[in-house]
């Protein structure tokens, strides 16, 4: 009889073990596809049966990857039930990168729910862990989003500092579009701080990046912006000089 039970256990182990291996491979494939083809990554994830996620580790990895795929495919949701599975797991035992991603995507859910306070809270936590990793793109995203939050709260010095950090990170990945966004933030922050002379250089950098992207609309806007600020600086100089004539 004991041989029968041993054989039965071996069969069950083979079945479940094989199934778990297939799920792990699918999750790994989805992760590899995520950056370049998030729609394909989502298709792979959609093919996985939830009942095949046999343990907390698999459920957490699936939840994190699916949250990523949803965001990258521009599918907005304010339901935190899925990302909470990942966050509850990785916050206690995950790597710094897994923690950072979990907090970041929890922040995305808060943003979709228009809960700014919670979004900032989760982004700050994500920043703490992301800065311990070498994921420059993730760090750049977090810096950019936090900078935007500080900017709309009129904390322009804090916004300026974070936008500068975002530029540094996006330069590491040669992400031109996000560099342009960050330089635009730097420029607007400098203007709000009444540092027009310094804002010229950020506008010129934004113009340069717009030309790299061959974005004719952005090129025209930045050329006009540089001209407008230059005229304002010249007018201020003229007024200052007339005081002493």
Short mmCIF file of C-alpha atoms in Angstrom, two decimals:
data_model
loop_
_atom_site.label_atom_id
_atom_site.label_comp_id
_atom_site.label_asym_id
_atom_site.label_seq_id
_atom_site.Cartn_x
_atom_site.Cartn_y
_atom_site.Cartn_z
CA UNK A 1 0.00 0.00 0.00
CA UNK A 2 2.81 2.40 0.84
CA UNK A 3 4.17 1.94 -2.69
CA UNK A 4 0.75 2.92 -4.06
CA UNK A 5 0.72 6.14 -2.04
CA UNK A 6 4.31 6.87 -3.00
CA UNK A 7 3.45 6.42 -6.67
CA UNK A 8 0.36 8.60 -6.32
CA UNK A 9 2.37 11.38 -4.66
CA UNK A 10 4.97 11.15 -7.40
CA UNK A 11 2.28 11.52 -10.08
CA UNK A 12 0.68 14.48 -8.30
CA UNK A 13 4.05 16.15 -7.82
CA UNK A 14 4.84 15.66 -11.49
CA UNK A 15 1.53 17.16 -12.55
CA UNK A 16 1.62 20.18 -10.26
CA UNK A 17 5.36 20.67 -10.61
CA UNK A 18 5.14 20.61 -14.39
CA UNK A 19 2.21 23.03 -14.34
CA UNK A 20 4.06 25.38 -12.02
CA UNK A 21 7.07 25.28 -14.31
CA UNK A 22 4.90 26.26 -17.29
CA UNK A 23 3.44 29.17 -15.33
CA UNK A 24 6.90 30.37 -14.30
CA UNK A 25 8.05 30.24 -17.92
CA UNK A 26 5.01 32.22 -19.03
CA UNK A 27 5.65 34.85 -16.36
CA UNK A 28 9.28 35.11 -17.42
CA UNK A 29 8.25 35.50 -21.06
CA UNK A 30 5.78 38.24 -20.15
CA UNK A 31 8.48 40.04 -18.19
CA UNK A 32 10.86 39.92 -21.16
CA UNK A 33 8.19 41.31 -23.49
CA UNK A 34 7.04 44.05 -21.10
CA UNK A 35 9.35 46.88 -22.15
CA UNK A 36 9.12 46.57 -25.93
CA UNK A 37 5.73 44.91 -26.40
CA UNK A 38 3.44 45.32 -23.36
CA UNK A 39 0.37 44.25 -25.36
CA UNK A 40 2.07 40.91 -26.11
CA UNK A 41 3.07 40.62 -22.45
CA UNK A 42 -0.57 41.12 -21.45
CA UNK A 43 -1.65 38.45 -23.94
CA UNK A 44 0.76 35.99 -22.34
CA UNK A 45 -0.52 36.88 -18.87
CA UNK A 46 -4.13 36.56 -19.98
CA UNK A 47 -3.36 32.99 -21.09
CA UNK A 48 -2.45 31.99 -17.53
CA UNK A 49 -5.29 30.49 -15.52
CA UNK A 50 -5.58 32.04 -12.07
CA UNK A 51 -6.13 28.56 -10.64
CA UNK A 52 -2.63 27.63 -11.86
CA UNK A 53 -1.07 30.21 -9.54
CA UNK A 54 -0.48 27.69 -6.77
CA UNK A 55 1.45 29.75 -4.23
CA UNK A 56 1.81 33.31 -2.96
CA UNK A 57 5.03 33.91 -4.85
CA UNK A 58 3.42 33.11 -8.20
CA UNK A 59 0.32 35.14 -7.37
CA UNK A 60 2.43 38.13 -6.38
CA UNK A 61 4.60 37.99 -9.50
CA UNK A 62 1.54 37.65 -11.71
CA UNK A 63 -0.16 40.58 -9.94
CA UNK A 64 2.87 42.85 -10.36
CA UNK A 65 3.41 41.97 -14.02
CA UNK A 66 -0.28 42.33 -14.86
CA UNK A 67 -0.38 45.74 -13.15
CA UNK A 68 2.61 46.78 -15.27
CA UNK A 69 0.99 45.52 -18.46
CA UNK A 70 -2.25 47.35 -17.74
CA UNK A 71 -0.43 50.63 -17.18
CA UNK A 72 1.83 50.27 -20.21
CA UNK A 73 -1.19 49.40 -22.39
CA UNK A 74 -2.91 52.59 -21.17
CA UNK A 75 -5.66 50.69 -19.39
CA UNK A 76 -6.42 52.83 -16.35
CA UNK A 77 -7.99 51.31 -13.28
CA UNK A 78 -8.56 52.60 -9.76
CA UNK A 79 -9.10 49.12 -8.33
CA UNK A 80 -6.19 48.19 -6.05
CA UNK A 81 -7.16 44.56 -5.42
CA UNK A 82 -4.58 43.18 -7.87
CA UNK A 83 -1.58 45.36 -7.03
CA UNK A 84 -2.30 44.87 -3.32
CA UNK A 85 -1.51 41.17 -3.78
CA UNK A 86 1.95 42.11 -5.05
CA UNK A 87 2.52 44.85 -2.49
CA UNK A 88 1.47 42.70 0.47
CA UNK A 89 3.95 40.03 -0.62
CA UNK A 90 6.95 42.04 -1.83
CA UNK A 91 6.88 44.65 0.93
CA UNK A 92 7.89 41.89 3.36
CA UNK A 93 10.18 39.66 1.36
CA UNK A 94 10.87 41.03 -2.10
CA UNK A 95 14.00 42.61 -3.56
CA UNK A 96 14.43 46.39 -3.59
CA UNK A 97 13.40 46.40 -7.24
CA UNK A 98 10.23 44.40 -6.60
CA UNK A 99 9.38 46.66 -3.67
CA UNK A 100 9.96 49.77 -5.78
CA UNK A 101 7.77 48.51 -8.62
CA UNK A 102 5.00 47.44 -6.24
CA UNK A 103 4.89 50.83 -4.54
CA UNK A 104 5.15 52.63 -7.89
CA UNK A 105 2.18 50.83 -9.43
CA UNK A 106 0.20 51.24 -6.23
CA UNK A 107 0.86 54.94 -6.70
CA UNK A 108 -0.43 54.69 -10.27
CA UNK A 109 -3.70 53.24 -8.96
CA UNK A 110 -3.96 56.12 -6.48
CA UNK A 111 -3.38 58.58 -9.33
CA UNK A 112 -6.17 56.97 -11.35
CA UNK A 113 -8.40 57.31 -8.29
CA UNK A 114 -7.39 61.01 -8.09
CA UNK A 115 -6.05 60.48 -4.56
CA UNK A 116 -3.03 62.81 -4.74
CA UNK A 117 -1.97 62.35 -1.11
CA UNK A 118 -1.85 58.57 -1.43
CA UNK A 119 -0.12 58.80 -4.80
CA UNK A 120 2.67 60.92 -3.31
CA UNK A 121 2.92 58.62 -0.29
CA UNK A 122 3.42 55.53 -2.46
CA UNK A 123 5.76 57.29 -4.89
CA UNK A 124 7.97 58.41 -2.00
CA UNK A 125 8.16 54.81 -0.79
CA UNK A 126 8.91 53.64 -4.33
CA UNK A 127 11.69 56.23 -4.57
CA UNK A 128 13.33 54.93 -1.38
CA UNK A 129 13.71 51.46 -2.86
CA UNK A 130 14.28 52.43 -6.51
CA UNK A 131 17.32 54.51 -5.54
CA UNK A 132 18.92 51.30 -4.23
CA UNK A 133 18.66 49.72 -7.69
CA UNK A 134 20.26 50.40 -11.07
CA UNK A 135 16.90 50.82 -12.83
CA UNK A 136 17.49 54.29 -14.27
CA UNK A 137 14.21 54.35 -16.18
CA UNK A 138 12.13 53.59 -13.08
CA UNK A 139 14.02 56.20 -11.06
CA UNK A 140 13.44 58.73 -13.83
CA UNK A 141 9.70 58.02 -13.88
CA UNK A 142 9.40 58.35 -10.11
CA UNK A 143 11.40 61.60 -10.05
CA UNK A 144 9.28 63.03 -12.87
CA UNK A 145 5.96 62.16 -11.26
CA UNK A 146 7.00 63.47 -7.85
CA UNK A 147 8.37 66.63 -9.45
CA UNK A 148 5.03 67.23 -11.14
CA UNK A 149 3.22 66.83 -7.81
CA UNK A 150 5.54 69.32 -6.11
CA UNK A 151 5.15 71.72 -9.04
CA UNK A 152 1.35 71.84 -8.87
CA UNK A 153 1.67 72.39 -5.11
CA UNK A 154 3.89 75.46 -5.83
CA UNK A 155 6.98 73.80 -4.32
CA UNK A 156 9.12 74.87 -7.25
CA UNK A 157 12.56 74.33 -5.68
CA UNK A 158 11.70 70.72 -4.83
CA UNK A 159 10.22 70.22 -8.29
CA UNK A 160 13.33 71.67 -9.95
CA UNK A 161 15.63 69.34 -8.01
CA UNK A 162 13.60 66.25 -8.93
CA UNK A 163 13.27 67.20 -12.60
CA UNK A 164 17.07 67.55 -12.75
CA UNK A 165 17.44 64.08 -11.22
CA UNK A 166 14.97 62.74 -13.78
CA UNK A 167 17.07 64.14 -16.63
CA UNK A 168 20.18 62.42 -15.25
CA UNK A 169 18.38 59.06 -15.08
CA UNK A 170 16.75 59.33 -18.53
CA UNK A 171 20.10 60.27 -20.06
CA UNK A 172 21.44 56.91 -18.86
CA UNK A 173 18.77 55.12 -20.92
CA UNK A 174 18.97 57.57 -23.86
CA UNK A 175 15.23 58.17 -23.50
CA UNK A 176 14.87 61.38 -25.49
CA UNK A 177 11.12 61.86 -25.07
CA UNK A 178 11.28 61.67 -21.29
CA UNK A 179 14.35 63.91 -21.22
CA UNK A 180 12.31 66.49 -23.14
CA UNK A 181 9.48 66.20 -20.61
CA UNK A 182 11.90 66.66 -17.71
CA UNK A 183 13.61 69.67 -19.33
CA UNK A 184 10.19 71.21 -19.85
CA UNK A 185 9.59 70.77 -16.12
CA UNK A 186 12.96 72.34 -15.32
CA UNK A 187 12.14 75.26 -17.58
CA UNK A 188 8.72 75.91 -16.06
CA UNK A 189 10.08 75.60 -12.52
CA UNK A 190 12.82 78.14 -13.28
CA UNK A 191 10.29 80.56 -14.71
CA UNK A 192 8.13 80.24 -11.60
CA UNK A 193 11.24 80.97 -9.52
CA UNK A 194 11.80 84.06 -11.71
CA UNK A 195 15.13 82.76 -13.00
CA UNK A 196 14.59 83.75 -16.62
CA UNK A 197 18.26 83.77 -17.62
CA UNK A 198 18.75 80.19 -16.47
CA UNK A 199 15.46 79.12 -18.07
CA UNK A 200 16.90 80.06 -21.47
CA UNK A 201 19.43 77.22 -21.30
CA UNK A 202 16.76 74.66 -20.37
CA UNK A 203 14.58 75.89 -23.24
CA UNK A 204 17.52 75.58 -25.64
CA UNK A 205 18.11 72.01 -24.46
CA UNK A 206 14.42 71.22 -24.93
CA UNK A 207 14.64 72.66 -28.46
CA UNK A 208 17.67 70.50 -29.19
CA UNK A 209 15.84 67.37 -28.03
CA UNK A 210 12.75 68.33 -30.04
CA UNK A 211 14.94 68.45 -33.14
CA UNK A 212 16.33 65.00 -32.35
CA UNK A 213 12.74 63.71 -32.17
CA UNK A 214 11.90 65.70 -35.33
CA UNK A 215 8.81 67.00 -33.53
CA UNK A 216 7.94 70.07 -35.60
CA UNK A 217 5.26 71.26 -33.16
CA UNK A 218 7.64 71.18 -30.20
CA UNK A 219 10.40 72.81 -32.26
CA UNK A 220 8.14 75.75 -33.15
CA UNK A 221 6.90 76.14 -29.56
CA UNK A 222 10.40 76.14 -28.07
CA UNK A 223 11.72 78.57 -30.66
CA UNK A 224 8.91 80.97 -29.79
CA UNK A 225 9.50 80.43 -26.07
CA UNK A 226 13.21 81.23 -26.36
CA UNK A 227 12.45 84.35 -28.40
CA UNK A 228 9.78 85.50 -25.93
CA UNK A 229 11.97 85.06 -22.85
CA UNK A 230 14.88 86.76 -24.60
CA UNK A 231 12.69 89.77 -25.37
CA UNK A 232 11.49 89.96 -21.77
CA UNK A 233 15.07 89.87 -20.46
CA UNK A 234 16.10 92.60 -22.93
CA UNK A 235 13.15 94.76 -21.87
CA UNK A 236 14.06 94.39 -18.20
CA UNK A 237 17.67 95.34 -18.99
CA UNK A 238 16.49 98.40 -20.92
CA UNK A 239 14.30 99.52 -18.02
CA UNK A 240 17.15 99.01 -15.54
CA UNK A 241 19.55 101.05 -17.68
CA UNK A 242 17.15 103.99 -18.05
CA UNK A 243 16.99 104.39 -14.26
CA UNK A 244 20.60 105.53 -14.23
CA UNK A 245 20.57 107.76 -17.31
#
